[in-house]
Short mmCIF file of C-alpha atoms in Angstrom, two decimals:
data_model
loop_
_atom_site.label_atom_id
_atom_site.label_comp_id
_atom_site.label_asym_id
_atom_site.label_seq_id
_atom_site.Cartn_x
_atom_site.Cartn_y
_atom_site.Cartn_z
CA UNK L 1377 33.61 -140.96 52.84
CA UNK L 1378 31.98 -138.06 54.35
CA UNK L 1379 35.03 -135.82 54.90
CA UNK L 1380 35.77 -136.78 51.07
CA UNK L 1381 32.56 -135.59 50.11
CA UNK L 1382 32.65 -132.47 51.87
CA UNK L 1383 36.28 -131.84 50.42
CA UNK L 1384 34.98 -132.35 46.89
CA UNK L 1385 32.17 -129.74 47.54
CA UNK L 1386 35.11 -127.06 48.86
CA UNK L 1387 36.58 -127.77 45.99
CA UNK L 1388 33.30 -127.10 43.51
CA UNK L 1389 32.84 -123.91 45.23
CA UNK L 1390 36.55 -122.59 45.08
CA UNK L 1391 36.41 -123.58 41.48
CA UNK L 1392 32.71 -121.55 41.09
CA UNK L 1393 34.39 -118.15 42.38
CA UNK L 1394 37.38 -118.60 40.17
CA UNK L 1395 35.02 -118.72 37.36
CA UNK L 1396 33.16 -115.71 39.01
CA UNK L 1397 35.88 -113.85 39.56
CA UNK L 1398 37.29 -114.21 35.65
CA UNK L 1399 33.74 -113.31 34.04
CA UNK L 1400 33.85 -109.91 36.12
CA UNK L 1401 37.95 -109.54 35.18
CA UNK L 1402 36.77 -110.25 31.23
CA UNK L 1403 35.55 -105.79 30.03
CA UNK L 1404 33.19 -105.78 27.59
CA UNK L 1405 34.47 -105.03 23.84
CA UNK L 1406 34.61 -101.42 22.82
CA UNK L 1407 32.51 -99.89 20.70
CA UNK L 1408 35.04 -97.90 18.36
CA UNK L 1409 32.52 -95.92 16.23
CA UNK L 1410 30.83 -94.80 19.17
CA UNK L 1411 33.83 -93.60 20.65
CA UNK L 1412 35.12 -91.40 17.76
CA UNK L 1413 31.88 -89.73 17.69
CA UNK L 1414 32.62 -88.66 21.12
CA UNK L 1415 36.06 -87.26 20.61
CA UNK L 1416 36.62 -83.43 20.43
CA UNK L 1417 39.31 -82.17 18.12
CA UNK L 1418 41.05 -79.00 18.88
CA UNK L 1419 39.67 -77.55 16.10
CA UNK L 1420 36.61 -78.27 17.04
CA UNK L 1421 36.77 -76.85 20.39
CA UNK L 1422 38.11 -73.66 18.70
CA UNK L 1423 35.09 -73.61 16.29
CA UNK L 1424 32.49 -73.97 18.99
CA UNK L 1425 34.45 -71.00 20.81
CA UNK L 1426 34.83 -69.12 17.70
CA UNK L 1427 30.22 -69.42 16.90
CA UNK L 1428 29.32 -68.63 21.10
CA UNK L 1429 31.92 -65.34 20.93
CA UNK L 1430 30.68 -64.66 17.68
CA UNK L 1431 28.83 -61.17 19.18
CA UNK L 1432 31.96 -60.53 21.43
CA UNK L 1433 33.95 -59.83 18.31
CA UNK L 1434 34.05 -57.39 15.94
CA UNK L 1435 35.74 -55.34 13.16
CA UNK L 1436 37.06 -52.10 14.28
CA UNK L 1437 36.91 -48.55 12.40
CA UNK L 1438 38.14 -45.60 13.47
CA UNK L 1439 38.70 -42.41 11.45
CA UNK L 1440 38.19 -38.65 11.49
CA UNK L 1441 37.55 -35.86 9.16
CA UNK L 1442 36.71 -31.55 9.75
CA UNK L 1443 33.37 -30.31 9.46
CA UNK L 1444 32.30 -29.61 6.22
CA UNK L 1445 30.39 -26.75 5.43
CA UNK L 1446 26.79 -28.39 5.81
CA UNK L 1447 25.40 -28.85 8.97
CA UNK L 1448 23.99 -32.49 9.73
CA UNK L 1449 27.04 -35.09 10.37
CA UNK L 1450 25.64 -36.11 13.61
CA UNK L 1451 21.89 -37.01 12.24
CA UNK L 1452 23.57 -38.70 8.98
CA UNK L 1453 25.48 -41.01 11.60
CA UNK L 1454 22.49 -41.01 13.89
CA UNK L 1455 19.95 -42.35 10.46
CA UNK L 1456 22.86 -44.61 9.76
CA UNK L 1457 23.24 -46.34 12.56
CA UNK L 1458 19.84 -46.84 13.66
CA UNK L 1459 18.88 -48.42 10.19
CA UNK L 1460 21.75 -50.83 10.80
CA UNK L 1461 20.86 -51.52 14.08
CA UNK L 1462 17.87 -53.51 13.28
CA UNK L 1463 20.34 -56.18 12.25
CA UNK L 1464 23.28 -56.17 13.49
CA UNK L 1465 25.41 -55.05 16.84
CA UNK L 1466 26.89 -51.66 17.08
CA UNK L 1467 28.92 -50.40 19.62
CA UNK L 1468 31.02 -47.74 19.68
CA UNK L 1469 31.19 -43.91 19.93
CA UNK L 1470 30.69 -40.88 17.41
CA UNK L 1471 31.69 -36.85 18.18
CA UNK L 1472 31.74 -33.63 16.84
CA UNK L 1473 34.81 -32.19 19.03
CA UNK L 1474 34.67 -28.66 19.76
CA UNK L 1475 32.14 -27.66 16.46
CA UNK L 1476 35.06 -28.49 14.21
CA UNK L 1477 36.19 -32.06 14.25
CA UNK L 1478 34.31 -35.26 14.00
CA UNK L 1479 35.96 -38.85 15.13
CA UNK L 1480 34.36 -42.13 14.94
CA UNK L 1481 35.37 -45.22 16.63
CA UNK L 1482 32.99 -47.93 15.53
CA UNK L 1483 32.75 -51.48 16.29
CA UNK L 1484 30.45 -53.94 13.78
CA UNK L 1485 30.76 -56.73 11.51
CA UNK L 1486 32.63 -56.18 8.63
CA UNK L 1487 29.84 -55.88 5.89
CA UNK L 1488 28.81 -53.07 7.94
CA UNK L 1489 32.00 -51.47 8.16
CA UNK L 1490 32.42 -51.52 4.35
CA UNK L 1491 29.15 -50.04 3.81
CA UNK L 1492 29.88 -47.27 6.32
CA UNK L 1493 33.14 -46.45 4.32
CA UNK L 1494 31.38 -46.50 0.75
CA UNK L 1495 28.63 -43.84 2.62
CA UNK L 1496 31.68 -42.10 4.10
CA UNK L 1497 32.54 -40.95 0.30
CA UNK L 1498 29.03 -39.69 -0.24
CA UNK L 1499 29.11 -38.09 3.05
CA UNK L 1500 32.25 -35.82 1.44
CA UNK L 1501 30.98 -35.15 -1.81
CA UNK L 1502 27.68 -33.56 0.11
CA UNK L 1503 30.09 -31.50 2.07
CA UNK L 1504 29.06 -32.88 5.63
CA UNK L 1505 32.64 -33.81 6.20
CA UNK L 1506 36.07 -32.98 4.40
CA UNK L 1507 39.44 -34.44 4.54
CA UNK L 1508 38.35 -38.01 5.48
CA UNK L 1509 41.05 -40.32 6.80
CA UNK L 1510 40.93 -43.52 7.83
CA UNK L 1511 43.04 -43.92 11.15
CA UNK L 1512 42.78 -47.47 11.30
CA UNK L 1513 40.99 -50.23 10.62
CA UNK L 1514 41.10 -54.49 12.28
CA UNK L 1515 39.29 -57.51 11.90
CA UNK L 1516 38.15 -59.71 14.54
CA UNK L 1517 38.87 -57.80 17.42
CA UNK L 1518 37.37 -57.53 21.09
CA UNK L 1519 34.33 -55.26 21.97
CA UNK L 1520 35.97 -51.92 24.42
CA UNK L 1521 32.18 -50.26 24.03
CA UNK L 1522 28.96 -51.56 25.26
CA UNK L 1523 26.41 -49.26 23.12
CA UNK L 1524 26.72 -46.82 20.46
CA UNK L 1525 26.62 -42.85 21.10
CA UNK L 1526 26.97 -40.18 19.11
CA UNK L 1527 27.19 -36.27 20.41
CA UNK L 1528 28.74 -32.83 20.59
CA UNK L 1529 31.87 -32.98 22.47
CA UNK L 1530 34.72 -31.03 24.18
CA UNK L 1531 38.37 -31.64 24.59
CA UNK L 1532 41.57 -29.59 25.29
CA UNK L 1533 43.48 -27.40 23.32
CA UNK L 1534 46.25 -29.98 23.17
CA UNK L 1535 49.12 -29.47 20.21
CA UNK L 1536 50.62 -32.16 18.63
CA UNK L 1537 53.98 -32.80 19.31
CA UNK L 1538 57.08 -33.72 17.01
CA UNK L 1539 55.94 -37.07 16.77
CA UNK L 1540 55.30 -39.70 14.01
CA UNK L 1541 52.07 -39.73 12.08
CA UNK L 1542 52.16 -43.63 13.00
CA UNK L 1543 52.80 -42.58 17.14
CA UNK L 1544 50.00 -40.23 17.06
CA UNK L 1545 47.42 -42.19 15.46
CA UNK L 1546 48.25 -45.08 18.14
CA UNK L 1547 47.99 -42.48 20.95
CA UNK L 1548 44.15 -41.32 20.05
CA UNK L 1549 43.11 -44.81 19.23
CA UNK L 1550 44.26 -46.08 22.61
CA UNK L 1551 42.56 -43.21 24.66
CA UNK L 1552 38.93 -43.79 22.70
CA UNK L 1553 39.32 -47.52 23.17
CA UNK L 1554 39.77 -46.33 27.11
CA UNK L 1555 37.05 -44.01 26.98
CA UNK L 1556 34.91 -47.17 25.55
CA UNK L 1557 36.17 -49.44 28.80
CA UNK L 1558 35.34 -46.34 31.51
CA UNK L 1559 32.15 -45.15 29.77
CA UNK L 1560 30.36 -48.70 29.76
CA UNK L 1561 26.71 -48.20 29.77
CA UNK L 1562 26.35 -44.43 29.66
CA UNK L 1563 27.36 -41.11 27.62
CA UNK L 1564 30.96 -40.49 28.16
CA UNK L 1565 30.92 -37.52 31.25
CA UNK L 1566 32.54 -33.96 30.63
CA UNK L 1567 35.32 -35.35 32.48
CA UNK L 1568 35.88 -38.71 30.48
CA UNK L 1569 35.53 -36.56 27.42
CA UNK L 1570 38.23 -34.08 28.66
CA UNK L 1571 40.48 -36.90 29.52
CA UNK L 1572 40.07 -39.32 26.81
CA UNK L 1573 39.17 -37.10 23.53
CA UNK L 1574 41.92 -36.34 21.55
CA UNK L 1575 42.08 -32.43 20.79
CA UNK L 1576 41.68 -30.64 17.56
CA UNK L 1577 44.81 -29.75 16.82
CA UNK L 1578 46.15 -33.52 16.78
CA UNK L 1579 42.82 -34.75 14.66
CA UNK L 1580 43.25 -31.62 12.00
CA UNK L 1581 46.61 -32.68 11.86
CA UNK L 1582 45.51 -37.08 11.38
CA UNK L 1583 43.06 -35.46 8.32
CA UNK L 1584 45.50 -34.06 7.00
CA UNK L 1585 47.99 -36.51 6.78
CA UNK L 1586 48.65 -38.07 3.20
CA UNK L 1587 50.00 -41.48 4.73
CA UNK L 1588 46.33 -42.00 5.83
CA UNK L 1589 43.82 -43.88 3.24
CA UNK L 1590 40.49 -41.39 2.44
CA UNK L 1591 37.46 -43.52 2.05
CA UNK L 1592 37.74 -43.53 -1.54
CA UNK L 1593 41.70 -44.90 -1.40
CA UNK L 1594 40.51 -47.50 1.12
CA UNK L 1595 37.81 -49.04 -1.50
CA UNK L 1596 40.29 -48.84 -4.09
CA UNK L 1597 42.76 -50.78 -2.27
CA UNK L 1598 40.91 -53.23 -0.69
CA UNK L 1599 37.78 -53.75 -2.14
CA UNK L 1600 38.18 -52.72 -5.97
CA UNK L 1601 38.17 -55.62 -8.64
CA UNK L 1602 41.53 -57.36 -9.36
CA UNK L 1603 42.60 -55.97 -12.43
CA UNK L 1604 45.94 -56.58 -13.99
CA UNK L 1605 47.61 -57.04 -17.72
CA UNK L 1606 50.13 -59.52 -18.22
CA UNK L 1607 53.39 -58.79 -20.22
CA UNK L 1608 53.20 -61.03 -22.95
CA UNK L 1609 49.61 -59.55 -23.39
CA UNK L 1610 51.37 -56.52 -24.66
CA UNK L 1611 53.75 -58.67 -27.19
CA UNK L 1612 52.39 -59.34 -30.46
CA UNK L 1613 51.49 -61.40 -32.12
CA UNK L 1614 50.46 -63.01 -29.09
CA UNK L 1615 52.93 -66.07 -27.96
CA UNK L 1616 51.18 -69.45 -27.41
CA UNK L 1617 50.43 -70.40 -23.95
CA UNK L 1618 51.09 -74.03 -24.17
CA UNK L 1619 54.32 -74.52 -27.02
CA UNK L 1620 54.35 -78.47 -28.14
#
């Protein structure tokens, strides 16, 4: 009777940890809503990457023109830029090359960069600058300055070669986004300057190039009211739009 009883009582307790053992097996039920609040899509990964580099990217201007007969295209850029300043990042760098040519590489949001462009055509018409042209122009690109500078400026005598419009244009863009990455902080050095600058001779010959946009061209293209007449607006009497 007694080894019966203490067989039955193995038998309660081998039962009790099976019962144990399949409460701690059983996972509690999943809270579905929960979840999905927690998942990420990849376009919302790209979106929070897109708002933290928001001050990392900018649009990129770069163009050059000859000094006009007025004196005073450093201070205009110098007023300019400060005003702007107060709200937004600039970066970027601004030179009168040898007394005679003037080249701008500017990095800023685009708003800023349009309103540069419509003072650009002002900036001609008070003789500060002449022959304008736009080098080039992109959206949403990578900062290569860290501050904005504007000064006088030397380079070498340095003609232009038989090359494309397209070719040269490429070639002084790259060397000022260069002179951005070695300049960081600071003015660019005599040396920088001498290195990076493109000469005269290859910026009268950018201004004067008519497969570059002026200002004025640029506004018209881009930025101008769509405006367009149809065909059948010049037919009359005027055909219905919707026939039965």
């Amino acid at each position: 009777a007694m080894a019966g009883k203490r067989e039955s009582k193995k038998a309660t307790r081998k039962g009790s940890k099976t019962n144990d053992d399949e409460k701690k097996e059983e996972e509690p039920p999943v809270d579905l809503e929960a979840l999905e609040s927690k998942q990420r899509s990849v376009l919302d990964v790209a979106m929070k990457l897109f708002e933290k580099r928001a001050m990392d990217r900018a649009t990129r201007l770069v163009y050059s023109g000859s000094k006009g007969l007025k004196d005073g295209i450093e201070d205009f850029h110098k007023t300019w830029c400060n005003k702007m300043r107060n709200k937004h990042k600039i970066t970027g760098f601004a030179g009168l090359i040898n007394g005679t040519v003037f080249v701008h590489v500017i990095e800023a949001p685009g708003e800023v960069i349009v309103d540069l462009i419509r003072n650009l055509v002002e900036v001609e018409k008070l003789g500060l600058l002449r022959n304008i042209r736009i080098i080039t122009i992109n959206e949403e690109v990578p900062r290569y300055f860290l501050r904005w500078n504007v000064m006088k400026a030397s380079a070498d005598n340095d003609e232009p070669q038989d090359v494309e419009t397209v070719q040269l244009a490429w070639t002084c863009v790259k060397n000022l986004l260069q002179l951005g990455i070695e300049t960081k902080m600071k003015q660019p050095s005599e040396v920088l300057q001498q290195k990076y600058l493109p000469s005269t001779q290859k910026l009268v010959r950018l201004s004067q190039s008519p497969e570059l946009c002026t200002p004025a061209e640029y506004l018209e293209i881009f930025h101008a009211p769509v405006d367009f007449t149809l065909n059948s607006e010049k037919v009359w009497p005027v055909s219905d739009l919707v026939k039965v």
